[in-house]
Short mmCIF file of C-alpha atoms in Angstrom, two decimals:
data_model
loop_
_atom_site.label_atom_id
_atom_site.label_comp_id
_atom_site.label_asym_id
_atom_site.label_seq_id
_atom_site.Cartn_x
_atom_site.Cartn_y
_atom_site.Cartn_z
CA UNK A 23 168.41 51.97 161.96
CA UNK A 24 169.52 53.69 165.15
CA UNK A 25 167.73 53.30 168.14
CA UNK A 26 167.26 56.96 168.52
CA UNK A 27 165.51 57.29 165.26
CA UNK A 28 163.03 54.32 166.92
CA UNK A 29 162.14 56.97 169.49
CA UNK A 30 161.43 59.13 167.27
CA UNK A 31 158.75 57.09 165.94
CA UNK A 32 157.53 56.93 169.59
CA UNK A 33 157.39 60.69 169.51
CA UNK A 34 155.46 60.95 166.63
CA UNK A 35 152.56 58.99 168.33
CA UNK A 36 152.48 61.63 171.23
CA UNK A 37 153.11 64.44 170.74
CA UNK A 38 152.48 67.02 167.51
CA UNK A 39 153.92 70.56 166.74
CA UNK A 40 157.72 71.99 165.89
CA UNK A 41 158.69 70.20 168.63
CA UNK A 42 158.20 67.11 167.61
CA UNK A 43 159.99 67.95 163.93
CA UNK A 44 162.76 69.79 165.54
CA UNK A 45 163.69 67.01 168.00
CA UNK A 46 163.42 63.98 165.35
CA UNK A 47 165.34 65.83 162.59
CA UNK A 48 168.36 66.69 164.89
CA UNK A 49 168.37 62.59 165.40
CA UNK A 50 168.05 62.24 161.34
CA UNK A 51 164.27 61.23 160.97
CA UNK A 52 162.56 63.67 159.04
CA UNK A 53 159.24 64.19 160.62
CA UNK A 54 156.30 66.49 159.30
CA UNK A 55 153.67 67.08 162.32
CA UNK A 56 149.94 68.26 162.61
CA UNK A 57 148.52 66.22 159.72
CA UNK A 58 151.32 63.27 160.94
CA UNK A 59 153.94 62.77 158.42
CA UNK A 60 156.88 60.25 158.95
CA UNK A 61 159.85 59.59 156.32
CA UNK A 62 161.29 56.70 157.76
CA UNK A 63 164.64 55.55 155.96
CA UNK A 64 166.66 51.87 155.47
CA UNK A 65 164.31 48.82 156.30
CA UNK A 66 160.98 48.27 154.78
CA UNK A 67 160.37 46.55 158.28
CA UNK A 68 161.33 49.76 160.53
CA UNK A 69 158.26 51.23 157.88
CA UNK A 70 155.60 48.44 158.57
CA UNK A 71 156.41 49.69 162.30
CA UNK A 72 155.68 53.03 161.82
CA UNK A 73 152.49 52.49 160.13
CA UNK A 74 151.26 49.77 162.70
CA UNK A 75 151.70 52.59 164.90
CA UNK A 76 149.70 54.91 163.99
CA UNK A 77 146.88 52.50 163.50
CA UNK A 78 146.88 51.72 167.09
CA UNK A 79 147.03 55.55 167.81
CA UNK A 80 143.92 56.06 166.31
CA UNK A 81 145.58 57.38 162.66
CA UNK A 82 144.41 56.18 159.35
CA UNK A 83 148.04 55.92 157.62
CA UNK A 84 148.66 56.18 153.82
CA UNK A 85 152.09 54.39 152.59
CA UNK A 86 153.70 56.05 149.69
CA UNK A 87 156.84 54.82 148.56
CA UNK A 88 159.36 57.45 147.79
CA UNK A 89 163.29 56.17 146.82
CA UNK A 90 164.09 54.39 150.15
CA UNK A 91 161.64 56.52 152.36
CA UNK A 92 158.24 55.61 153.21
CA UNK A 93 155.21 58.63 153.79
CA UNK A 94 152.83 58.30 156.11
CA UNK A 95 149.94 60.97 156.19
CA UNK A 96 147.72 60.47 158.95
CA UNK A 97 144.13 62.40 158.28
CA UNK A 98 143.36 63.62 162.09
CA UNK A 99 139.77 65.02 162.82
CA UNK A 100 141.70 68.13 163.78
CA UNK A 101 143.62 70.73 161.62
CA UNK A 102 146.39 72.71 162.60
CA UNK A 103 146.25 76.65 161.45
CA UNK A 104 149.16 78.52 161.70
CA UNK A 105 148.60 82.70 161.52
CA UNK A 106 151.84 84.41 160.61
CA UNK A 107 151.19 88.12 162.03
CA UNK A 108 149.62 89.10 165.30
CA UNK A 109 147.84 92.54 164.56
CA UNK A 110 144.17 93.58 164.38
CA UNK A 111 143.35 90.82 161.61
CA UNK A 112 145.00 88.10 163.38
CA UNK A 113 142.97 88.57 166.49
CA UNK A 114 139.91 88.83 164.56
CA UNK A 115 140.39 86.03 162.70
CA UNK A 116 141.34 84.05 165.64
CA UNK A 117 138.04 85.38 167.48
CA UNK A 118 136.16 84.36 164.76
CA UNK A 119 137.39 81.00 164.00
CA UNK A 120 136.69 79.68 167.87
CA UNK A 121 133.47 81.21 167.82
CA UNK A 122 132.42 78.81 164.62
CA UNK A 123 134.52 75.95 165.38
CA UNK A 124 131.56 74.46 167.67
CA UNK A 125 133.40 70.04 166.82
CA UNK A 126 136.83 72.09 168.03
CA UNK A 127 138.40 71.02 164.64
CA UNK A 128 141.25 73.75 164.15
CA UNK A 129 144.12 74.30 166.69
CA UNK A 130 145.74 77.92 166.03
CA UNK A 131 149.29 79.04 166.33
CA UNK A 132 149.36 82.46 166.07
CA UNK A 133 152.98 84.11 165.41
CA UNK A 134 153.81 87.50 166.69
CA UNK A 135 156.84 88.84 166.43
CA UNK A 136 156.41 91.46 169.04
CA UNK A 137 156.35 90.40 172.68
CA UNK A 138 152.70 90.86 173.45
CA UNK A 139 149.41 90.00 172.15
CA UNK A 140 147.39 91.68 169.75
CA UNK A 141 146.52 95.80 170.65
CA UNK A 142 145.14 98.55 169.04
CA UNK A 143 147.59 100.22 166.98
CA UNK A 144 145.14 103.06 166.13
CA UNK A 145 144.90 103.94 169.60
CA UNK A 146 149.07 104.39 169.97
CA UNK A 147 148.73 107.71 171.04
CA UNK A 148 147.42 106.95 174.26
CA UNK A 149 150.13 105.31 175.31
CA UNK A 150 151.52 108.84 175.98
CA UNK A 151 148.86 109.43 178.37
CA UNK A 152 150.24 107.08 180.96
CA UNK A 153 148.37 104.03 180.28
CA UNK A 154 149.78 100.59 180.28
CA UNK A 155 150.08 98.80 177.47
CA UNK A 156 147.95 95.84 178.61
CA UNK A 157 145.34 98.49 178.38
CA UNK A 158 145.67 98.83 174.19
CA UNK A 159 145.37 94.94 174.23
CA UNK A 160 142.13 93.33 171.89
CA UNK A 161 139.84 91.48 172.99
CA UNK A 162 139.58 89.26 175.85
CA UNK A 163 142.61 87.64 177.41
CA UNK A 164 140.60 84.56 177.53
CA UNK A 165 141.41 83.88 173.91
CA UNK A 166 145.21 82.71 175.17
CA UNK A 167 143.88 80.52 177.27
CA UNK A 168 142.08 78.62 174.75
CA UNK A 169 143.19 75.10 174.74
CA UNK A 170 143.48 75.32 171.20
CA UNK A 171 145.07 78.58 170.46
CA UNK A 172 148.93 79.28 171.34
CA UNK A 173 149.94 82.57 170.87
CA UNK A 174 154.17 82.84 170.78
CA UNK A 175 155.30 85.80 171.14
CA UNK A 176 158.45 87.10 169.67
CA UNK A 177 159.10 84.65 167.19
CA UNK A 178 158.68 85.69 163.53
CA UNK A 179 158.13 83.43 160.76
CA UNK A 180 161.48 83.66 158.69
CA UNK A 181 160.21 81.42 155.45
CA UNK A 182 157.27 79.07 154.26
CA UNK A 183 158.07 75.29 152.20
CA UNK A 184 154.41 75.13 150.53
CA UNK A 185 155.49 71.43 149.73
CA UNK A 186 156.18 69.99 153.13
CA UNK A 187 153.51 72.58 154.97
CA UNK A 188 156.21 73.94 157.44
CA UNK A 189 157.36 77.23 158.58
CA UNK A 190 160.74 77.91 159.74
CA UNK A 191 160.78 79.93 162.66
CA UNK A 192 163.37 82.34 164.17
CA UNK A 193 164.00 79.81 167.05
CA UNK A 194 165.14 77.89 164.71
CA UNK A 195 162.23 75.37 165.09
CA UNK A 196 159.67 74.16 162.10
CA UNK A 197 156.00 74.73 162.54
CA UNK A 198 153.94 72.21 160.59
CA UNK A 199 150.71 74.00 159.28
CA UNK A 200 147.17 72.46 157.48
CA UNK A 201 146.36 76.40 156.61
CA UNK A 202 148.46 78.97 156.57
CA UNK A 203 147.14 82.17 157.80
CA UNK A 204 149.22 85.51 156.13
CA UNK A 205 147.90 88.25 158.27
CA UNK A 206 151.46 90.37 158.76
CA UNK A 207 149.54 93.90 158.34
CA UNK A 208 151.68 96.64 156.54
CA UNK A 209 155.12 97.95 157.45
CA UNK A 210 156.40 101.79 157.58
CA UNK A 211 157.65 103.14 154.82
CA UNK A 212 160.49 105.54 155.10
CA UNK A 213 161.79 107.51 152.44
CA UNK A 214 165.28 106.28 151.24
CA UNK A 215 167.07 109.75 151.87
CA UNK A 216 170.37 110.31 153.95
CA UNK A 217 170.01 109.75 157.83
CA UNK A 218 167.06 107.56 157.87
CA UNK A 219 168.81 105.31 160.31
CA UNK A 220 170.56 108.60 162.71
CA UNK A 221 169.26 108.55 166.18
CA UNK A 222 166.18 110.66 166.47
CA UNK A 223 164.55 109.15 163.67
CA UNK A 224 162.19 106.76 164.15
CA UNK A 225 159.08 104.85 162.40
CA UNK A 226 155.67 105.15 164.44
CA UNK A 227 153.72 101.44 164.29
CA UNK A 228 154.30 99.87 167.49
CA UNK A 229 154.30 99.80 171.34
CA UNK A 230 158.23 99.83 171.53
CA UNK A 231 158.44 102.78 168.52
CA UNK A 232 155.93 104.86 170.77
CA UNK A 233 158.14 103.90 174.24
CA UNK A 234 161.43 104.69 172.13
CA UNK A 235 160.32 107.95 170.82
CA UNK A 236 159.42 108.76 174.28
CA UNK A 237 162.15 108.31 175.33
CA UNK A 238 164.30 110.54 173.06
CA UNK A 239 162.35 113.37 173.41
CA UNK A 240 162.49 113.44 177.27
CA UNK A 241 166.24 113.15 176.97
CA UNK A 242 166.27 115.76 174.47
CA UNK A 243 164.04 118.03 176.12
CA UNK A 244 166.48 117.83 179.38
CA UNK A 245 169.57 118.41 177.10
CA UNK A 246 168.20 121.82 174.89
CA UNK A 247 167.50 125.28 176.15
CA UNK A 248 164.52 125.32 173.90
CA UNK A 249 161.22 122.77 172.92
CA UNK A 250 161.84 119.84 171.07
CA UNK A 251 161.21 120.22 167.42
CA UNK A 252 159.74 117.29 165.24
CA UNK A 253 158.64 116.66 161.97
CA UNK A 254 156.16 113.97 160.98
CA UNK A 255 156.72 112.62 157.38
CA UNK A 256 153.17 111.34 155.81
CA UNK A 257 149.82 112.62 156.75
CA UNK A 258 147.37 109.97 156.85
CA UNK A 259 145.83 108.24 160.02
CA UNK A 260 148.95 107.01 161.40
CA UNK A 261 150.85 109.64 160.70
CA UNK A 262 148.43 112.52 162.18
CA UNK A 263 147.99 109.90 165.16
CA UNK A 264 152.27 110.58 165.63
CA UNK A 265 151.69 114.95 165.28
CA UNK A 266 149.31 114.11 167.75
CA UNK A 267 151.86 111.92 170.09
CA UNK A 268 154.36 114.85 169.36
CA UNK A 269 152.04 117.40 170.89
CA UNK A 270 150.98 115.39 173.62
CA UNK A 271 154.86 115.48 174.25
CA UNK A 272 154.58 119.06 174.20
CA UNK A 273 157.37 119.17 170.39
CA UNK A 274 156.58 121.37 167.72
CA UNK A 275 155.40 119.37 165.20
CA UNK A 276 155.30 119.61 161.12
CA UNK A 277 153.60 117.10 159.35
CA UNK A 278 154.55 116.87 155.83
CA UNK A 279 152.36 115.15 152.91
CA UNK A 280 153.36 114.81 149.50
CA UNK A 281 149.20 115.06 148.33
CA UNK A 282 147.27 118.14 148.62
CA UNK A 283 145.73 117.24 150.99
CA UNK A 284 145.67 115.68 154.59
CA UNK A 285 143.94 111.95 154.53
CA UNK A 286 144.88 111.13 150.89
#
């Protein structure tokens, strides 16, 4: 077995997260992380290694043998929770977990694919006010500081492998996961009708929609000899919330809603 693939083994007493798995599978381990997991491959011996290892690390290690690979699952006193989505629920549950977990048992990664932490999406329309948006943010920043929370922002979680407990990332990296935490929120629907994707269209559900609409109606309203004109399609809270952006923008604004009513 290559002497890389022996420091690999090294790595898996030290350190834990995608990391770890990213680093050993490029050198042709395959290493599963947070609840330790090492396939090692050829010699029995190179196995009896690995699990001598983790004993003196402190891990209680469990040999399977698989083919010509050996498992070892290391129970930790500490489980790692991944939460894909970093909206409203997300910070909640995040808020909520610390504030119960007095033996510090669970360490969160928390996935958002935006480049910030969790805001208020409701409140959207003050963004057109002039307020930052560190203002719309939940909670209290302390939460990021938490030894045991790691929020990463703008990475999204591309797919889940239920068997091995991973998530690939769009770094490319693997996340290794205990729980798995789906708390991605909803996503705007638009109608499938010609010139959905034409400049001036846009969806209203986060920080950069609000900037970008902004944006295009300042340039528009420089370019015409008369106001902007806008129409809002769906009338519940969000979409009321955007008429309301629109007027604060000074466009004429028409909301249209298929029920007979506002607020279906």
């Amino acid at each position: 077995m290559p002497l890389v693939r022996r420091r690999c083994v090294s790595l898996a007493l030290r350190l834990r997260g995608e990391e770890l798995f990213s680093e050993c599978l490029h050198a042709g381990a395959a290493v599963v992380v947070g609840a330790v997991v090492v396939v090692a491959e050829d010699e029995p011996r190179i196995a009896a290694d690995i699990r001598q290892g983790l004993e003196r690390a402190g891990y209680v290690a469990d040999v399977v043998a698989d083919g010509e690979a050996a498992w070892f699952r290391a129970e930790t006193e500490t489980y790692d929770v991944v939460v894909v989505g970093a909206g409203m629920v997300a910070h909640r549950f995040v808020e909520a977990l610390r504030a119960r977990d007095n033996a510090d048992s669970y360490r969160v990664t928390v996935l958002a694919e935006e480049p910030r932490p969790p805001y208020d999406r409701v409140a959207l329309t003050s963004y057109f006010t002039g307020r930052d948006p560190d203002d719309l943010a939940l909670g209290q920043d302390q939460l990021w500081h938490d030894p045991l929370v790691r929020l990463r922002k703008g990475v999204r979680a591309l797919r889940v492998n239920r068997v091995a407990r991973v998530v690939e990332l769009s770094t490319g990296q693997l996340l290794s996961y205990d729980h798995l935490v789906l708390a991605t929120g909803s996503y705007a629907a638009v109608p499938p009708v010609p010139g959905k994707d034409l400049r001036g269209c846009f969806v209203y559900r986060t920080i950069d929609d609000v900037a970008d609409l902004r944006e295009f109606v300042e340039t528009r309203r420089e370019e015409l000899d008369r106001p902007v004109r806008g129409a809002v399609v769906g009338g519940g809270l969000l979409g009321l919330e955007a008429a309301g952006a629109l007027r604060a923008l000074e466009v004429e604004t028409t909301v249209v809603e298929f029920a007979p009513r506002l607020m279906p």
